XYZ file of N, CA and C in Angstrom:
249
model
N -16.976 76.619 -37.976
C -17.355 75.044 -37.801
C -18.618 74.578 -38.400
N -18.912 73.725 -39.232
C -20.010 73.179 -39.583
C -21.199 73.365 -38.415
N -22.752 74.077 -38.277
C -23.263 73.401 -37.299
C -23.814 72.181 -37.433
N -23.433 71.407 -38.648
C -24.577 70.201 -39.037
C -24.107 69.066 -37.991
N -22.674 68.849 -37.369
C -22.320 68.281 -36.901
C -23.440 67.821 -35.135
N -24.058 68.750 -34.709
C -24.565 69.215 -34.235
C -26.256 69.117 -33.867
N -26.652 68.100 -35.244
C -27.894 69.165 -35.597
C -28.867 67.082 -35.636
N -29.591 67.262 -35.954
C -30.185 65.710 -35.596
C -30.326 65.270 -36.787
N -30.344 65.855 -38.234
C -30.817 66.267 -39.526
C -29.389 65.486 -40.205
N -27.773 65.875 -38.990
C -26.836 65.582 -40.093
C -26.823 64.320 -41.060
N -27.456 63.050 -40.714
C -27.365 61.732 -41.668
C -28.385 61.873 -42.604
N -29.207 62.822 -42.726
C -30.167 62.628 -43.896
C -30.194 63.718 -44.488
N -28.889 64.789 -44.411
C -29.499 66.292 -45.078
C -28.776 66.739 -46.298
N -29.794 66.587 -46.907
C -28.651 66.864 -48.290
C -27.878 68.198 -48.571
N -27.900 68.708 -48.005
C -27.005 70.196 -47.669
C -25.693 69.396 -46.971
N -25.879 68.872 -46.017
C -24.755 68.502 -45.384
C -24.128 66.495 -46.153
N -24.685 66.910 -47.316
C -24.147 65.441 -48.100
C -23.523 66.661 -48.910
N -24.030 67.246 -49.742
C -23.322 68.446 -50.771
C -21.504 68.855 -49.518
N -22.128 69.385 -48.845
C -20.601 69.744 -48.008
C -19.979 68.477 -47.966
N -20.080 67.440 -48.142
C -19.261 65.972 -47.320
C -18.499 65.620 -49.135
N -19.018 66.048 -49.912
C -18.673 65.876 -51.465
C -17.978 66.936 -51.743
N -17.814 68.289 -51.845
C -16.895 68.995 -51.223
C -15.720 69.040 -50.609
N -15.395 68.221 -49.881
C -14.384 67.983 -49.193
C -13.755 66.535 -49.197
N -14.362 65.750 -49.697
C -14.322 64.726 -50.272
C -14.289 63.963 -49.170
N -15.297 63.779 -48.469
C -15.337 62.956 -47.103
C -16.237 61.736 -47.809
N -16.043 60.926 -46.545
C -17.199 59.859 -47.088
C -18.124 60.253 -46.480
N -19.758 59.563 -47.035
C -20.842 60.229 -46.646
C -21.152 59.864 -45.590
N -22.643 60.317 -45.070
C -22.594 59.745 -43.540
C -24.112 58.603 -43.743
N -24.292 59.235 -45.378
C -24.840 58.662 -45.540
C -25.711 58.786 -47.454
N -26.065 57.678 -47.966
C -25.300 57.831 -49.809
C -26.560 58.826 -50.298
N -27.627 58.656 -49.889
C -29.351 59.136 -50.556
C -29.618 59.481 -49.327
N -29.415 61.181 -48.960
C -30.033 61.591 -48.165
C -31.195 61.906 -48.530
N -32.348 62.208 -47.356
C -33.753 61.907 -48.074
C -34.666 63.313 -47.215
N -33.370 64.147 -46.611
C -33.722 65.381 -45.903
C -33.769 66.855 -46.670
N -34.609 67.624 -46.943
C -34.339 68.856 -47.699
C -34.032 69.849 -46.523
N -32.905 70.537 -46.498
C -33.147 71.632 -45.631
C -34.173 72.674 -45.826
N -34.526 73.334 -45.154
C -34.754 74.923 -45.195
C -33.882 76.032 -45.396
N -33.607 76.773 -45.876
C -32.801 77.496 -46.280
C -31.120 77.874 -45.595
N -30.606 76.908 -46.075
C -29.145 76.173 -45.469
C -28.132 77.201 -46.168
N -27.370 77.724 -44.737
C -26.359 79.271 -45.568
C -24.996 78.897 -45.296
N -24.755 78.551 -46.656
C -23.139 77.620 -46.509
C -21.880 78.682 -46.722
N -21.775 78.546 -45.802
C -20.359 79.745 -45.789
C -19.021 79.461 -46.447
N -18.186 79.906 -47.832
C -17.217 79.212 -48.668
C -16.023 80.208 -47.926
N -14.935 79.486 -47.346
C -13.766 80.139 -47.248
C -12.300 79.914 -48.451
N -12.102 80.483 -48.955
C -10.656 80.455 -49.428
C -9.434 80.677 -48.524
N -8.808 79.462 -48.473
C -7.474 79.516 -47.875
C -6.478 79.389 -48.405
N -5.303 79.962 -48.037
C -3.977 80.095 -48.290
C -3.074 79.024 -47.399
N -2.620 78.014 -48.407
C -2.189 76.952 -47.676
C -0.782 77.173 -47.649
N -0.055 76.338 -46.921
C 1.997 76.510 -46.545
C 2.406 76.100 -48.131
N 1.990 75.824 -49.141
C 2.535 74.744 -49.708
C 2.296 76.248 -50.683
N 1.909 77.091 -51.221
C 1.832 78.171 -51.678
C 0.453 78.354 -52.285
N -0.299 77.104 -52.627
C -1.777 76.751 -53.386
C -2.968 77.374 -52.235
N -3.931 77.420 -52.606
C -5.414 77.792 -52.159
C -6.166 76.443 -52.086
N -6.918 77.084 -51.202
C -7.906 75.655 -50.138
C -9.319 76.213 -50.111
N -10.423 75.398 -50.697
C -11.433 75.694 -50.262
C -12.076 74.930 -48.760
N -12.587 75.915 -48.107
C -13.882 75.489 -46.713
C -14.946 75.830 -47.133
N -15.955 74.672 -47.109
C -17.566 74.835 -46.542
C -18.054 74.341 -45.560
N -18.180 75.283 -45.168
C -19.264 75.109 -43.866
C -20.588 75.943 -43.387
N -21.937 74.579 -43.400
C -23.046 75.272 -43.321
C -22.906 76.439 -41.523
N -23.323 77.398 -42.078
C -23.595 78.152 -40.772
C -24.740 78.625 -40.321
N -25.592 77.999 -41.020
C -26.710 78.631 -40.412
C -28.165 77.919 -41.562
N -28.968 77.565 -40.439
C -30.377 76.735 -41.330
C -31.212 76.787 -40.681
N -32.699 76.825 -40.870
C -33.829 76.638 -40.236
C -34.012 75.604 -40.337
N -33.784 75.022 -40.831
C -34.314 73.152 -40.819
C -33.457 72.752 -38.981
N -32.365 73.560 -38.663
C -31.344 72.955 -37.625
C -32.207 72.714 -36.853
N -31.894 71.433 -36.092
C -32.523 70.860 -34.929
C -31.553 70.361 -33.409
N -30.936 71.280 -32.631
C -30.233 70.995 -31.970
C -30.218 69.518 -31.456
N -28.976 68.318 -31.729
C -28.623 67.589 -30.940
C -27.308 67.049 -30.712
N -26.905 67.403 -29.370
C -25.081 68.146 -29.420
C -24.401 66.222 -29.677
N -23.435 66.409 -30.196
C -22.676 65.146 -30.230
C -23.299 64.543 -31.418
N -24.290 64.715 -32.216
C -25.058 63.611 -33.863
C -23.350 62.877 -33.729
N -23.120 63.891 -34.940
C -22.387 62.829 -35.712
C -21.371 62.337 -35.454
N -20.833 62.871 -34.149
C -19.721 61.644 -33.173
C -20.519 60.433 -32.899
N -21.586 60.175 -32.273
C -22.346 59.393 -32.176
C -22.474 58.083 -33.760
N -22.283 58.951 -34.641
C -22.896 58.512 -35.742
C -20.956 57.859 -36.230
N -20.203 58.353 -35.658
C -18.982 57.439 -36.413
C -17.967 57.997 -35.213
N -18.109 56.875 -34.146
C -17.194 56.837 -33.098
C -15.872 56.856 -33.137
N -15.179 57.733 -32.063
C -14.066 57.458 -32.433
C -13.548 58.339 -33.636
N -14.017 58.744 -34.906
C -13.330 59.556 -35.787
C -13.183 61.131 -35.160
N -12.391 61.629 -36.036
C -12.547 63.150 -35.840
C -13.519 63.839 -36.398
N -13.936 64.685 -35.081
C -15.242 65.787 -35.978
C -14.638 66.629 -36.562
N -15.113 66.192 -38.438
C -14.856 67.575 -39.223
C -14.450 68.924 -38.841
N -13.554 69.575 -39.125
C -13.481 70.797 -38.904
C -13.654 72.094 -39.726
């Protein structure tokens, strides 16, 4: 899971914005202004049930990570947290 969902910077972060773009997700912020320090993005290639392949992008580490448990949920109440 992407650590960004529990980071105070999630709605302003340029790295999370890039992950949203790769997932085709609606952006929390169209113009993020926070440049994180040393984000580590993990990219996984997944076998899909139909025989194709998919790609999963997650930020797994970041020097700018500032814990704010549930931040993403508060910004998007009622929506499922991205996997």
